[in-house]
mmCIF file of C-alpha atoms in Angstrom:
data_model
loop_
_atom_site.group_PDB
_atom_site.id
_atom_site.type_symbol
_atom_site.label_atom_id
_atom_site.label_comp_id
_atom_site.label_asym_id
_atom_site.label_seq_id
_atom_site.Cartn_x
_atom_site.Cartn_y
_atom_site.Cartn_z
ATOM 1 C CA MET A 1 -0.021 0.021 -0.022
ATOM 2 C CA THR A 2 1.361 3.450 -0.945
ATOM 3 C CA GLY A 3 0.578 6.294 1.335
ATOM 4 C CA PRO A 4 1.985 8.666 3.917
ATOM 5 C CA ILE A 5 3.581 7.825 7.268
ATOM 6 C CA LEU A 6 1.018 8.300 9.910
ATOM 7 C CA ILE A 7 2.363 9.475 13.351
ATOM 8 C CA PHE A 8 0.079 9.126 16.292
ATOM 9 C CA ASP A 9 0.495 10.473 19.839
ATOM 10 C CA SER A 10 -1.609 11.631 22.747
ATOM 11 C CA GLY A 11 -0.366 15.253 22.108
ATOM 12 C CA VAL A 12 2.438 16.994 20.372
ATOM 13 C CA GLY A 13 5.248 14.803 21.581
ATOM 14 C CA GLY A 14 5.256 12.724 18.372
ATOM 15 C CA LEU A 15 6.389 15.840 16.495
ATOM 16 C CA SER A 16 9.871 14.929 17.759
ATOM 17 C CA VAL A 17 9.502 11.568 16.029
ATOM 18 C CA ALA A 18 8.144 13.366 12.963
ATOM 19 C CA HIS A 19 11.300 15.433 12.792
ATOM 20 C CA ALA A 20 13.520 12.234 12.994
ATOM 21 C CA LEU A 21 11.475 10.630 10.254
ATOM 22 C CA ARG A 22 11.634 13.710 8.000
ATOM 23 C CA CYS A 23 15.404 13.709 8.291
ATOM 24 C CA ALA A 24 15.533 10.011 7.406
ATOM 25 C CA TYR A 25 13.009 10.128 4.626
ATOM 26 C CA PRO A 26 12.799 13.744 3.270
ATOM 27 C CA GLU A 27 10.759 12.652 0.212
ATOM 28 C CA ALA A 28 8.059 10.969 2.233
ATOM 29 C CA ALA A 29 4.605 12.366 3.019
ATOM 30 C CA PHE A 30 3.337 12.465 6.550
ATOM 31 C CA CYS A 31 0.176 12.792 8.503
ATOM 32 C CA TYR A 32 -0.019 13.499 12.213
ATOM 33 C CA ALA A 33 -2.881 12.624 14.634
ATOM 34 C CA CYS A 34 -2.994 13.460 18.268
ATOM 35 C CA ASP A 35 -5.651 12.676 20.798
ATOM 36 C CA ASN A 36 -5.607 16.042 22.575
ATOM 37 C CA ALA A 37 -9.127 15.554 23.867
ATOM 38 C CA TRP A 38 -7.808 12.845 26.185
ATOM 39 C CA LEU A 39 -4.524 14.384 27.159
ATOM 40 C CA PRO A 40 -2.764 13.377 29.434
ATOM 41 C CA TYR A 41 -2.950 9.615 28.885
ATOM 42 C CA GLY A 42 -1.138 8.875 32.127
ATOM 43 C CA LEU A 43 -4.281 9.651 34.202
ATOM 44 C CA ARG A 44 -6.560 7.212 32.371
ATOM 45 C CA GLN A 45 -7.480 3.601 33.238
ATOM 46 C CA ASP A 46 -5.713 1.018 30.983
ATOM 47 C CA ASN A 47 -8.791 -0.688 29.726
ATOM 48 C CA GLU A 48 -10.627 2.458 28.546
ATOM 49 C CA LEU A 49 -7.379 3.909 27.311
ATOM 50 C CA THR A 50 -6.565 0.946 25.068
ATOM 51 C CA ALA A 51 -10.040 1.110 23.476
ATOM 52 C CA ARG A 52 -9.617 4.817 22.943
ATOM 53 C CA ILE A 53 -6.143 4.468 21.321
ATOM 54 C CA VAL A 54 -7.497 1.841 18.876
ATOM 55 C CA ALA A 55 -10.559 3.924 18.078
ATOM 56 C CA VAL A 56 -8.526 7.094 17.409
ATOM 57 C CA CYS A 57 -5.796 5.271 15.325
ATOM 58 C CA LEU A 58 -8.493 3.553 13.177
ATOM 59 C CA ALA A 59 -10.194 6.851 12.590
ATOM 60 C CA ALA A 60 -6.872 8.418 11.537
ATOM 61 C CA VAL A 61 -5.924 5.514 9.267
ATOM 62 C CA GLY A 62 -9.283 5.867 7.620
ATOM 63 C CA ALA A 63 -8.778 9.569 7.117
ATOM 64 C CA CYS A 64 -5.342 9.510 5.596
ATOM 65 C CA GLN A 65 -4.897 5.911 4.182
ATOM 66 C CA PRO A 66 -1.180 5.539 5.319
ATOM 67 C CA SER A 67 1.365 2.951 4.476
ATOM 68 C CA VAL A 68 2.629 2.588 7.960
ATOM 69 C CA LEU A 69 1.417 3.721 11.407
ATOM 70 C CA VAL A 70 3.938 4.986 13.986
ATOM 71 C CA VAL A 71 2.695 5.033 17.605
ATOM 72 C CA ALA A 72 4.927 7.751 18.851
ATOM 73 C CA CYS A 73 3.823 7.417 22.467
ATOM 74 C CA ASN A 74 5.299 5.102 25.120
ATOM 75 C CA THR A 75 1.977 4.670 26.967
ATOM 76 C CA ALA A 76 0.055 3.872 23.829
ATOM 77 C CA SER A 77 2.708 1.408 22.683
ATOM 78 C CA THR A 78 2.670 -0.600 25.887
ATOM 79 C CA LEU A 79 -1.044 -0.822 25.903
ATOM 80 C CA ALA A 80 -2.316 -1.088 22.377
ATOM 81 C CA LEU A 81 0.287 -2.306 19.894
ATOM 82 C CA GLU A 82 -1.163 -5.892 19.836
ATOM 83 C CA GLN A 83 -4.668 -4.752 19.288
ATOM 84 C CA LEU A 84 -3.631 -2.236 16.588
ATOM 85 C CA ARG A 85 -1.656 -4.863 14.733
ATOM 86 C CA ALA A 86 -4.704 -7.256 14.858
ATOM 87 C CA ALA A 87 -7.011 -4.560 13.516
ATOM 88 C CA LEU A 88 -4.871 -3.126 10.825
ATOM 89 C CA THR A 89 -3.302 -4.611 7.585
ATOM 90 C CA ILE A 90 -0.518 -1.936 7.602
ATOM 91 C CA PRO A 91 2.700 -2.196 9.600
ATOM 92 C CA VAL A 92 2.532 -0.620 13.133
ATOM 93 C CA VAL A 93 5.751 0.638 14.683
ATOM 94 C CA GLY A 94 5.808 1.386 18.402
ATOM 95 C CA THR A 95 7.993 3.363 20.797
ATOM 96 C CA VAL A 96 10.021 2.209 23.782
ATOM 97 C CA PRO A 97 12.528 4.187 25.970
ATOM 98 C CA ALA A 98 16.051 4.091 24.445
ATOM 99 C CA ILE A 99 17.610 2.170 27.364
ATOM 100 C CA LYS A 100 19.798 -0.004 25.099
ATOM 101 C CA PRO A 101 21.639 2.833 23.255
ATOM 102 C CA ALA A 102 21.976 4.703 26.437
ATOM 103 C CA ALA A 103 23.719 1.756 28.003
ATOM 104 C CA HIS A 104 26.149 1.753 25.117
ATOM 105 C CA LEU A 105 26.909 5.442 25.524
ATOM 106 C CA SER A 106 27.346 5.599 29.322
ATOM 107 C CA THR A 107 30.932 5.425 30.593
ATOM 108 C CA SER A 108 30.058 5.980 34.242
ATOM 109 C CA ARG A 109 27.365 3.209 34.045
ATOM 110 C CA HIS A 110 24.884 5.621 35.770
ATOM 111 C CA ILE A 111 21.932 6.413 33.575
ATOM 112 C CA ALA A 112 18.864 8.515 34.215
ATOM 113 C CA LEU A 113 15.481 7.556 32.830
ATOM 114 C CA LEU A 114 13.475 10.747 32.397
ATOM 115 C CA ALA A 115 9.905 9.697 31.633
ATOM 116 C CA THR A 116 6.276 9.975 32.781
ATOM 117 C CA SER A 117 5.078 8.327 35.947
ATOM 118 C CA ALA A 118 3.208 5.778 33.815
ATOM 119 C CA THR A 119 6.277 4.741 31.834
ATOM 120 C CA ILE A 120 8.466 4.533 34.888
ATOM 121 C CA ARG A 121 6.239 2.170 36.762
ATOM 122 C CA ARG A 122 5.343 -0.145 33.822
ATOM 123 C CA PRO A 123 6.829 -3.700 33.925
ATOM 124 C CA TYR A 124 8.103 -3.382 30.346
ATOM 125 C CA THR A 125 10.491 -0.582 31.446
ATOM 126 C CA GLN A 126 12.035 -2.776 33.984
ATOM 127 C CA THR A 127 12.352 -5.580 31.480
ATOM 128 C CA LEU A 128 14.301 -3.292 29.142
ATOM 129 C CA ILE A 129 16.546 -2.246 31.962
ATOM 130 C CA ASP A 130 17.112 -5.910 32.971
ATOM 131 C CA SER A 131 17.834 -6.874 29.367
ATOM 132 C CA PHE A 132 20.132 -4.044 28.320
ATOM 133 C CA ALA A 133 21.357 -2.090 31.313
ATOM 134 C CA SER A 134 21.630 -4.597 34.135
ATOM 135 C CA ASP A 135 25.141 -3.425 34.961
ATOM 136 C CA CYS A 136 24.057 0.245 35.256
ATOM 137 C CA CYS A 137 22.732 2.286 38.081
ATOM 138 C CA ILE A 138 19.351 3.705 36.902
ATOM 139 C CA THR A 139 17.962 6.845 38.344
ATOM 140 C CA ARG A 140 14.352 7.141 37.483
ATOM 141 C CA VAL A 141 12.889 10.695 37.290
ATOM 142 C CA ALA A 142 9.128 11.123 36.810
ATOM 143 C CA ALA A 143 8.755 14.405 34.729
ATOM 144 C CA ASP A 144 5.009 14.578 33.952
ATOM 145 C CA GLY A 145 5.275 18.335 34.206
ATOM 146 C CA LEU A 146 7.637 18.335 31.360
ATOM 147 C CA VAL A 147 4.882 17.069 29.112
ATOM 148 C CA VAL A 148 2.790 20.043 30.133
ATOM 149 C CA GLU A 149 5.649 22.456 29.343
ATOM 150 C CA ALA A 150 6.138 20.919 25.880
ATOM 151 C CA GLU A 151 2.404 21.214 25.084
ATOM 152 C CA ARG A 152 2.405 24.821 26.318
ATOM 153 C CA TRP A 153 5.548 25.572 24.229
ATOM 154 C CA LEU A 154 3.962 24.189 21.015
ATOM 155 C CA GLY A 155 0.917 26.280 21.918
ATOM 156 C CA GLY A 156 2.980 29.449 21.848
ATOM 157 C CA TYR A 157 3.972 29.848 25.518
ATOM 158 C CA PRO A 158 7.672 29.963 26.372
ATOM 159 C CA PRO A 159 8.860 27.432 28.965
ATOM 160 C CA SER A 160 9.218 28.559 32.546
ATOM 161 C CA GLN A 161 12.811 28.165 33.751
ATOM 162 C CA MET A 162 11.684 27.969 37.315
ATOM 163 C CA ARG A 163 9.170 25.164 36.564
ATOM 164 C CA LEU A 164 11.705 23.307 34.484
ATOM 165 C CA ASN A 165 14.329 23.422 37.221
ATOM 166 C CA ALA A 166 11.831 22.210 39.785
ATOM 167 C CA ILE A 167 10.899 19.328 37.547
ATOM 168 C CA LEU A 168 14.465 18.420 36.830
ATOM 169 C CA THR A 169 16.062 18.853 40.275
ATOM 170 C CA PRO A 170 16.482 15.017 40.792
ATOM 171 C CA LEU A 171 18.197 14.863 37.392
ATOM 172 C CA TRP A 172 20.731 17.497 38.333
ATOM 173 C CA GLN A 173 21.326 15.746 41.732
ATOM 174 C CA ALA A 174 22.034 12.481 39.875
ATOM 175 C CA ALA A 175 24.691 14.242 37.791
ATOM 176 C CA ARG A 176 26.566 15.086 40.962
ATOM 177 C CA ASP A 177 26.324 11.538 42.435
ATOM 178 C CA THR A 178 29.225 9.121 42.735
ATOM 179 C CA PRO A 179 29.545 7.781 40.131
ATOM 180 C CA PRO A 180 27.887 10.679 38.258
ATOM 181 C CA MET A 181 25.061 10.144 35.921
ATOM 182 C CA ASP A 182 26.394 10.882 32.397
ATOM 183 C CA THR A 183 23.444 9.711 30.128
ATOM 184 C CA VAL A 184 19.756 10.630 30.107
ATOM 185 C CA VAL A 185 17.100 8.548 28.389
ATOM 186 C CA LEU A 186 14.380 10.850 27.105
ATOM 187 C CA GLY A 187 11.668 8.277 27.811
ATOM 188 C CA CYS A 188 8.740 10.415 26.519
ATOM 189 C CA THR A 189 8.461 11.611 22.935
ATOM 190 C CA HIS A 190 7.495 15.124 24.289
ATOM 191 C CA PHE A 191 10.901 15.536 25.919
ATOM 192 C CA PRO A 192 13.216 15.873 22.833
ATOM 193 C CA LEU A 193 11.070 18.949 21.947
ATOM 194 C CA MET A 194 12.532 20.551 25.097
ATOM 195 C CA LEU A 195 16.136 19.507 24.599
ATOM 196 C CA PRO A 196 17.490 23.060 24.030
ATOM 197 C CA TRP A 197 16.229 24.112 27.419
ATOM 198 C CA LEU A 198 17.343 20.843 29.066
ATOM 199 C CA GLU A 199 20.902 21.329 27.691
ATOM 200 C CA ALA A 200 20.908 24.936 28.776
ATOM 201 C CA LEU A 201 19.868 24.229 32.285
ATOM 202 C CA SER A 202 22.050 21.192 32.883
ATOM 203 C CA PRO A 203 24.899 21.878 35.279
ATOM 204 C CA VAL A 204 27.161 19.474 33.339
ATOM 205 C CA ALA A 205 27.413 18.078 29.857
ATOM 206 C CA LEU A 206 25.279 14.994 29.400
ATOM 207 C CA ASN A 207 24.389 12.452 26.746
ATOM 208 C CA TRP A 208 20.705 12.828 25.803
ATOM 209 C CA VAL A 209 19.250 9.854 24.066
ATOM 210 C CA ASP A 210 15.780 9.512 22.594
ATOM 211 C CA SER A 211 14.038 6.877 20.372
ATOM 212 C CA GLY A 212 13.627 9.007 17.187
ATOM 213 C CA ALA A 213 16.420 7.474 15.188
ATOM 214 C CA ALA A 214 15.613 3.919 16.065
ATOM 215 C CA ILE A 215 11.937 4.496 15.115
ATOM 216 C CA ALA A 216 13.019 5.816 11.783
ATOM 217 C CA ARG A 217 15.201 2.847 11.084
ATOM 218 C CA ARG A 218 12.282 0.519 11.994
ATOM 219 C CA VAL A 219 9.961 2.343 9.624
ATOM 220 C CA GLY A 220 12.378 1.837 6.782
ATOM 221 C CA GLN A 221 12.628 -1.892 7.564
ATOM 222 C CA VAL A 222 8.885 -2.498 7.576
ATOM 223 C CA SER A 223 7.721 -0.285 4.794
ATOM 224 C CA GLU A 224 9.419 1.026 1.677
ATOM 225 C CA THR A 225 6.379 2.138 -0.210
ATOM 226 C CA PHE A 226 5.747 5.516 1.609
ATOM 227 C CA ASN A 227 8.256 7.352 -0.694
ATOM 228 C CA LEU A 228 5.942 6.883 -3.586
ATOM 229 C CA GLY A 229 3.057 8.687 -1.915
ATOM 230 C CA HIS A 230 1.990 12.136 -2.915
ATOM 231 C CA HIS A 231 -0.192 13.526 -0.203
ATOM 232 C CA ASP A 232 -0.638 16.804 1.749
ATOM 233 C CA ASN A 233 1.007 16.699 5.162
ATOM 234 C CA ARG A 234 -2.312 16.697 7.038
ATOM 235 C CA SER A 235 -2.808 16.771 10.771
ATOM 236 C CA PHE A 236 -5.681 15.694 13.037
ATOM 237 C CA THR A 237 -6.822 16.469 16.457
ATOM 238 C CA THR A 238 -9.766 15.033 18.563
ATOM 239 C CA ALA A 239 -10.541 18.494 20.035
ATOM 240 C CA THR A 240 -10.329 21.988 18.560
ATOM 241 C CA ALA A 241 -6.805 23.131 18.804
ATOM 242 C CA ASP A 242 -6.296 26.458 17.117
ATOM 243 C CA SER A 243 -3.368 27.118 19.477
ATOM 244 C CA LEU A 244 -1.400 24.258 17.891
ATOM 245 C CA CYS A 245 -1.552 25.531 14.299
ATOM 246 C CA ALA A 246 1.689 27.382 14.508
ATOM 247 C CA GLY A 247 3.464 24.569 16.230
ATOM 248 C CA LEU A 248 2.299 21.962 13.659
ATOM 249 C CA ALA A 249 3.181 24.308 10.858
ATOM 250 C CA ASP A 250 6.741 24.609 12.206
ATOM 251 C CA TYR A 251 7.006 20.757 11.710
ATOM 252 C CA GLY A 252 5.547 20.840 8.232
ATOM 253 C CA PHE A 253 1.906 20.069 8.910
ATOM 254 C CA ALA A 254 -1.305 21.707 7.716
ATOM 255 C CA PRO A 255 -3.733 23.234 10.167
ATOM 256 C CA PRO A 256 -5.440 20.407 12.152
ATOM 257 C CA GLU A 257 -8.640 18.806 10.951
ATOM 258 C CA LEU A 258 -11.122 17.500 13.584
ATOM 259 C CA LEU A 259 -10.960 13.682 13.643
ATOM 260 C CA ARG A 260 -14.401 12.022 13.697
ATOM 261 C CA LEU A 261 -14.488 8.803 15.715
ATOM 262 C CA LYS A 262 -17.073 6.080 15.112
ATOM 263 C CA ASN A 263 -19.595 5.686 17.856
#
């Protein structure tokens, strides 16, 4: 099937993945869908959230007829990949925290996982750590407030340095530990959007690792037909989001259309 790459997230975090995909496949067409009506996902019950993710993704697939679906959200990936793959005939690519590449990069063997509370507490995260970073000290930092800051920034509001420092205090403390933390896993797709501020506020130079490049490689492995598509770079939201128009445009997407879900 020839068509665009469809990127799905609960909010604007998937735009960091869209950037990585555009760098890897500059000739490809893209669509973006975010379930902003249900943001943040971390506060929802798993059963109702799984059904919601499937419903939104199916509606988005119907709207843009993609060649591949990228679930650019850790929470959605852990909950609904199996159901999405069963419901769709196109490849579905998920997102996991970049624990493995971070372990390769760290020389101090002290890594920080900067993620949402939901991602930090899920068993799959511990499985990744056990599989790829069992010899490392892992500092888990729940940074749900960073999601809010990223959403605000894409909506046209500059991040607050005071709020960012309050959110990131455990991270800066870990950088001063013995051995010092030297590598940070950006375990939420919202977080790479904030990287310029993270780097500016950090008291020391750190390795910052996200999943964008790995997702782009995987998309190329599962689908080669998207480069043949000729489509507008459309975007979809589940609630009116005029404030996101400028941010979406910065990442190459048309103003959002309201996505209609089947009852």
